[in-house]
Amino acid sequence: MYTASSSVSAPPRSLHPRPAGGGPYLDPARPAAPVLGAGRTRRVPGLGTQPLSGRLDLSGPQGAQLRTAIASVHRICPEFAPVQVLRRSGRAVLLIGTTGRSTAVAKCLLDHSPAWAERIRHEIAAYRSFVRHRPPVRVPRLIAADPDNCTLVIERMPGRVAALHRHPAEAPPRADIRAALGAVCRLNAWRPPSGTFDTPLDYATRINRYHELGLLTDRDLGDLQKLLHGIAVSAGRQGMGQFCHGDALLSNILLSPAGPVLVDWEHAGWYLPGYDLATLWAVLGDAPVARRQISQIAQSAGPASRDAFLVNLMLVLTREIRTYETAVQRSMHDTAPVPGAAHPGAAPSGEEQRLLLRRLHDDCQLARRAVRAAVGTR
């Protein structure tokens, strides 16, 4: 929630040769790669730690929209005193303010179309569930919520964002990746009570939709359907689900001395095992050692979990490709900043988007070969 979760933020990146062994389907005979070098860029403080400036512009048309959002917050949390805008897009606005002696973040939906309204209501339901059933990771405390008006107020957690961009330009420090991956694995091992969360993703429908859009080939369609059938046969249709964050990006993880904090729970629910791992793998294109570790974790639970991870990986990469192809097409006709950048001025250029898109296509080819190899073992 503290940084943009839109998938159109691509920082500059160079095209490095892909190290061996970094694919999603590991060669058991391949030795572990050496540890990444110690050279790192300076850490940028996360949005979770920026000071409150006390500046809030309520003038003009955008100010009127902001006043409406603040009024929505005051209806459910009268003590909320807004201080500054943390992030603003055409869909929602995030406000930092105070509630008594503590600070809070208020999220107000501006676009009340059914799809976006459903997402914030899903997030509100997740935070309400966390009040009754605490997950094994740190999450912001719910202060107030109004599903009808699509308004949410939670505590502002200390910490820095693990990555400011959806696809980091350089591999984050190993300690940061290790902390984020550990938090995700603890969450995935959690078993909340039955009926607490739903299943946000219909796999068969999503696969067919991507095939109809031309994003998956006929062979992709057949291979993924075979893996889905094999997963159902191996583990049964019940008991194969895994609780996932649903958008486990480094930009949705705050790092603090007390441990990682996961935010933005709009997609939380039950998935096939490895959905969060697939998301992390997809965005860590410049961290081959981390990718190898993620692949090892995904395969450690057996063939069914491995196949589930590969299905998830194909869908995540295809979604990313679709999003960035749309962004590249938009950049060719529009010079305005790309919506949903992680912070003001972070909108990538068309060339940066094309470079990232090329890497995503390479990754998808890796995943495609892994899927075909997995089908061959069935």
XYZ file of C-alpha atoms in Angstrom:
378
model
C 0.000 0.000 0.000
C 2.867 2.353 0.719
C 4.224 2.127 -2.814
C 2.509 1.734 -6.121
C 1.451 -1.787 -6.954
C 0.779 -1.023 -10.592
C 2.847 -3.123 -12.973
C 3.990 -0.288 -15.216
C 7.077 0.890 -13.339
C 10.265 -0.302 -15.033
C 13.613 1.181 -14.019
C 16.569 1.239 -16.404
C 18.352 -2.069 -16.783
C 21.162 -3.436 -18.875
C 20.872 -6.768 -20.628
C 23.314 -9.096 -18.874
C 24.027 -12.646 -20.063
C 21.793 -14.994 -18.115
C 23.837 -17.012 -15.594
C 23.544 -20.765 -15.829
C 21.224 -22.472 -13.415
C 18.940 -19.490 -12.920
C 15.929 -21.007 -14.596
C 12.778 -22.163 -12.860
C 13.529 -25.847 -13.546
C 16.773 -26.764 -11.804
C 19.409 -29.207 -12.966
C 19.968 -31.394 -9.867
C 23.541 -32.066 -10.931
C 24.447 -28.401 -11.248
C 26.503 -27.077 -8.314
C 25.410 -23.997 -6.468
C 26.543 -20.712 -7.955
C 28.926 -18.444 -6.061
C 27.463 -15.854 -3.747
C 26.688 -12.465 -5.268
C 29.394 -9.837 -5.001
C 29.469 -7.275 -2.241
C 29.200 -4.227 -4.498
C 25.870 -2.505 -3.805
C 24.244 0.759 -4.500
C 23.318 3.016 -1.629
C 20.067 2.062 0.050
C 17.254 4.509 -0.508
C 15.033 5.078 2.536
C 11.568 3.642 2.046
C 8.384 5.609 1.975
C 7.511 4.041 5.311
C 10.184 6.142 7.002
C 9.814 9.503 5.295
C 9.031 12.382 7.695
C 5.661 14.050 7.849
C 5.941 17.370 6.053
C 2.625 18.891 7.112
C 1.913 20.086 3.562
C -1.516 19.307 2.142
C -2.773 21.225 -0.901
C -6.582 21.347 -0.961
C -6.881 23.932 -3.730
C -8.171 23.429 -7.237
C -10.106 20.492 -8.728
C -7.748 17.912 -7.224
C -8.120 19.608 -3.868
C -11.881 19.165 -4.072
C -11.379 15.478 -4.773
C -9.017 15.297 -1.829
C -11.527 16.986 0.474
C -14.113 14.380 -0.510
C -11.663 11.610 0.351
C -10.843 13.187 3.719
C -14.560 13.469 4.492
C -14.916 9.734 3.791
C -12.117 9.019 6.252
C -13.615 11.262 8.928
C -16.918 9.401 8.734
C -15.246 6.250 10.020
C -12.307 7.762 11.899
C -13.141 11.285 13.192
C -9.798 11.605 14.997
C -7.794 11.191 11.781
C -5.863 14.419 11.068
C -4.478 14.360 7.506
C -0.952 15.630 7.067
C 0.211 14.790 3.558
C -0.527 12.773 0.442
C 1.614 9.671 0.294
C 0.528 8.570 -3.166
C -2.146 9.534 -5.626
C -3.373 7.957 -8.848
C -6.520 8.028 -10.898
C -7.818 5.099 -8.871
C -7.016 5.893 -5.244
C -5.307 8.280 -2.873
C -3.176 7.385 0.158
C -3.055 9.897 3.004
C -0.714 9.995 5.971
C -2.166 11.451 9.131
C -2.312 11.135 12.874
C -4.787 9.402 15.141
C -4.026 10.510 18.656
C -0.343 9.872 19.324
C 0.167 7.443 16.447
C 0.376 7.859 12.691
C -1.938 6.158 10.233
C -2.421 5.637 6.522
C -5.833 6.136 4.930
C -6.673 4.626 1.567
C -9.626 6.094 -0.323
C -10.833 4.806 -3.653
C -11.442 7.471 -6.310
C -12.486 5.117 -9.093
C -15.545 3.246 -7.821
C -15.861 0.962 -10.826
C -16.898 -2.569 -9.809
C -13.473 -4.142 -10.347
C -11.559 -1.621 -8.211
C -14.263 -1.486 -5.557
C -14.119 -5.260 -5.247
C -10.344 -5.143 -4.772
C -10.415 -2.695 -1.857
C -13.336 -4.548 -0.275
C -11.300 -7.719 -0.543
C -8.417 -5.923 1.186
C -10.723 -4.658 3.946
C -12.024 -8.200 4.473
C -8.429 -9.429 4.774
C -7.538 -6.862 7.446
C -10.715 -7.699 9.361
C -9.814 -11.388 9.217
C -6.346 -10.598 10.571
C -7.968 -9.096 13.668
C -9.460 -12.498 14.502
C -6.780 -14.738 13.018
C -3.282 -13.294 13.219
C -0.956 -14.362 10.387
C 2.650 -15.413 11.121
C 3.976 -12.177 9.568
C 3.665 -8.553 10.639
C 0.775 -6.635 9.087
C -0.542 -3.128 9.808
C -3.239 -2.935 12.466
C -6.727 -2.145 11.227
C -8.056 1.136 12.631
C -11.279 1.661 10.676
C -12.876 0.605 7.407
C -15.964 1.276 5.325
C -16.472 -1.251 2.503
C -19.452 0.667 1.105
C -17.444 3.868 0.590
C -14.238 1.940 -0.165
C -12.226 3.599 2.615
C -9.574 1.952 4.778
C -7.484 3.295 7.681
C -4.548 1.293 9.060
C -1.577 2.047 11.247
C 1.522 3.407 9.576
C 4.277 0.847 10.058
C 7.919 1.875 10.396
C 10.431 0.561 7.910
C 11.791 1.009 4.420
C 10.442 -0.538 1.261
C 12.440 -3.578 0.123
C 12.409 -2.176 -3.429
C 10.971 1.046 -4.817
C 10.227 -0.479 -8.206
C 8.191 -3.483 -9.214
C 11.188 -4.842 -11.143
C 14.330 -3.615 -9.328
C 17.057 -2.362 -11.688
C 19.709 -4.161 -9.613
C 19.532 -7.074 -7.240
C 18.601 -5.881 -3.727
C 21.003 -6.769 -0.899
C 21.031 -10.476 -0.086
C 19.865 -9.794 3.469
C 16.810 -7.938 2.176
C 15.879 -10.734 -0.217
C 16.411 -13.313 2.517
C 14.137 -11.414 4.922
C 11.418 -10.958 2.300
C 11.563 -14.580 1.161
C 11.458 -15.820 4.748
C 8.338 -13.762 5.472
C 6.622 -15.043 2.325
C 7.447 -18.663 3.172
C 6.086 -18.265 6.706
C 2.889 -16.808 5.296
C 2.544 -19.621 2.755
C 2.821 -22.199 5.544
C -0.074 -20.582 7.433
C -3.445 -22.337 7.407
C -6.195 -19.856 8.342
C -9.583 -21.340 9.244
C -11.661 -22.679 6.387
C -13.967 -20.084 4.860
C -11.889 -17.116 6.037
C -10.464 -16.399 2.583
C -11.599 -17.240 -0.934
C -9.760 -18.231 -4.141
C -9.049 -15.047 -6.144
C -7.726 -16.849 -9.235
C -9.640 -19.254 -11.493
C -6.727 -21.010 -13.197
C -8.617 -22.649 -16.043
C -10.392 -19.400 -16.924
C -7.181 -17.354 -16.795
C -5.287 -19.826 -18.981
C -8.078 -19.892 -21.567
C -8.280 -16.098 -21.546
C -4.556 -15.668 -22.188
C -4.790 -18.247 -24.970
C -7.676 -16.384 -26.605
C -5.653 -13.149 -26.418
C -2.776 -14.835 -28.237
C -0.458 -14.658 -25.222
C -0.252 -18.457 -24.909
C 0.259 -20.843 -27.807
C -1.839 -23.935 -28.466
C 0.943 -26.038 -27.000
C 1.129 -23.805 -23.925
C -2.586 -24.315 -23.433
C -2.303 -28.081 -23.680
C 0.772 -28.287 -21.447
C -0.707 -26.129 -18.689
C -3.963 -28.068 -18.783
C -2.006 -31.322 -18.438
C -0.134 -29.963 -15.422
C -3.368 -28.787 -13.803
C -4.884 -32.230 -14.339
C -1.789 -33.916 -12.943
C -1.829 -31.685 -9.862
C -5.462 -32.596 -9.220
C -4.734 -36.313 -9.629
C -1.599 -36.249 -7.463
C -2.927 -34.257 -4.534
C -6.689 -34.370 -4.963
C -8.834 -31.330 -5.525
C -8.957 -30.682 -1.782
C -5.975 -29.779 0.346
C -3.711 -28.559 -2.487
C -4.339 -24.876 -1.879
C -1.798 -22.574 -0.260
C -2.520 -19.241 1.404
C -0.716 -16.497 -0.518
C -0.386 -12.742 -0.350
C -1.253 -12.646 -4.038
C 0.992 -9.675 -4.888
C 4.231 -10.528 -3.111
C 6.362 -7.807 -4.661
C 9.352 -6.361 -2.853
C 7.570 -3.002 -3.156
C 4.831 -4.440 -0.926
C 7.264 -5.455 1.818
C 8.571 -3.038 4.453
C 11.801 -3.953 6.223
C 12.266 -2.905 9.839
C 14.398 -4.057 12.789
C 11.336 -5.856 14.174
C 10.938 -7.854 10.976
C 9.342 -7.571 7.522
C 5.856 -6.077 7.188
C 3.563 -7.106 4.341
C 1.113 -4.528 2.959
C -1.402 -4.358 0.084
C -3.596 -7.391 0.697
C -5.979 -6.838 -2.221
C -5.287 -10.277 -3.711
C -4.827 -12.421 -0.601
C -6.382 -15.868 -0.632
C -5.915 -19.494 -1.636
C -3.842 -20.315 -4.703
C -2.003 -23.297 -6.070
C 1.271 -23.659 -4.135
C 4.030 -21.315 -5.210
C 2.096 -18.292 -6.445
C 3.974 -15.864 -4.187
C 7.265 -17.598 -5.018
C 6.506 -17.231 -8.723
C 5.830 -13.517 -8.234
C 9.168 -13.015 -6.488
C 10.992 -15.070 -9.126
C 9.476 -12.974 -11.899
C 10.621 -9.627 -10.486
C 14.116 -10.724 -9.378
C 15.558 -10.825 -12.879
C 18.959 -9.573 -11.731
C 19.243 -11.902 -8.720
C 20.045 -15.393 -10.111
C 21.080 -16.762 -6.729
C 17.736 -15.747 -5.227
C 15.917 -17.237 -8.209
C 17.761 -20.505 -7.749
C 16.802 -20.584 -4.075
C 13.159 -19.893 -4.923
C 13.174 -22.742 -7.448
C 14.667 -25.084 -4.867
C 11.968 -24.182 -2.350
C 9.265 -24.697 -4.955
C 10.559 -28.163 -5.848
C 11.268 -29.322 -2.310
C 7.652 -30.394 -1.655
C 7.519 -32.803 -4.592
C 6.411 -32.953 -8.242
C 2.894 -31.624 -7.639
C 4.179 -28.480 -5.922
C 6.846 -28.061 -8.590
C 4.217 -28.243 -11.316
C 1.977 -25.800 -9.442
C 4.883 -23.348 -9.212
C 5.483 -23.631 -12.963
C 1.807 -23.029 -13.759
C 1.880 -19.962 -11.506
C 5.109 -18.758 -13.081
C 3.723 -18.965 -16.616
C 0.627 -17.011 -15.611
C 2.576 -14.349 -13.686
C 5.083 -13.811 -16.507
C 2.324 -13.705 -19.120
C 0.478 -11.101 -17.067
C 3.638 -9.007 -16.798
C 4.251 -9.243 -20.532
C 0.700 -8.194 -21.293
C 0.972 -5.213 -18.934
C 4.295 -3.986 -20.299
C 3.300 -4.478 -23.913
C 0.340 -2.208 -23.216
C 2.668 0.286 -21.517
C 5.080 0.291 -24.469
C 2.236 0.869 -26.906
C 0.986 3.711 -24.737
C 4.434 5.293 -24.555
C 4.635 5.370 -28.353
C 1.533 7.558 -28.538
C 1.591 9.439 -25.246
C 4.400 11.438 -23.638
C 2.590 11.761 -20.307
C 4.085 9.939 -17.290
C 3.047 6.338 -16.935
C 0.349 5.998 -14.255
C 1.196 4.022 -11.158
C 4.893 4.818 -10.917
C 6.403 3.903 -7.576
C 6.963 7.565 -6.739
C 6.877 10.900 -8.615
C 9.443 10.985 -11.388
C 9.896 7.194 -11.454
C 7.943 6.677 -14.680
C 10.129 4.630 -17.048
C 10.889 5.678 -20.598
C 9.670 3.688 -23.550
C 13.168 2.271 -24.096
C 13.394 1.095 -20.486
C 10.039 -0.604 -20.838
C 11.171 -2.330 -24.023
C 14.326 -3.615 -22.337
C 12.316 -5.016 -19.460
C 9.816 -6.521 -21.876
C 12.638 -8.307 -23.679
C 13.818 -9.790 -20.389
C 10.289 -10.903 -19.542
C 9.997 -12.686 -22.888
C 13.307 -14.451 -22.201
C 12.048 -15.484 -18.776
C 8.818 -16.749 -20.283
C 10.784 -18.907 -22.700
C 12.674 -20.381 -19.739
C 9.410 -21.095 -17.955
C 7.889 -22.553 -21.139
C 10.773 -25.022 -21.507
C 10.445 -25.951 -17.837
C 6.723 -26.592 -18.259
C 7.376 -28.850 -21.237
C 10.038 -30.750 -19.307
C 7.607 -31.206 -16.414
C 4.905 -32.476 -18.766
C 7.424 -34.995 -20.079
C 7.843 -36.473 -16.608
C 4.104 -37.050 -16.213
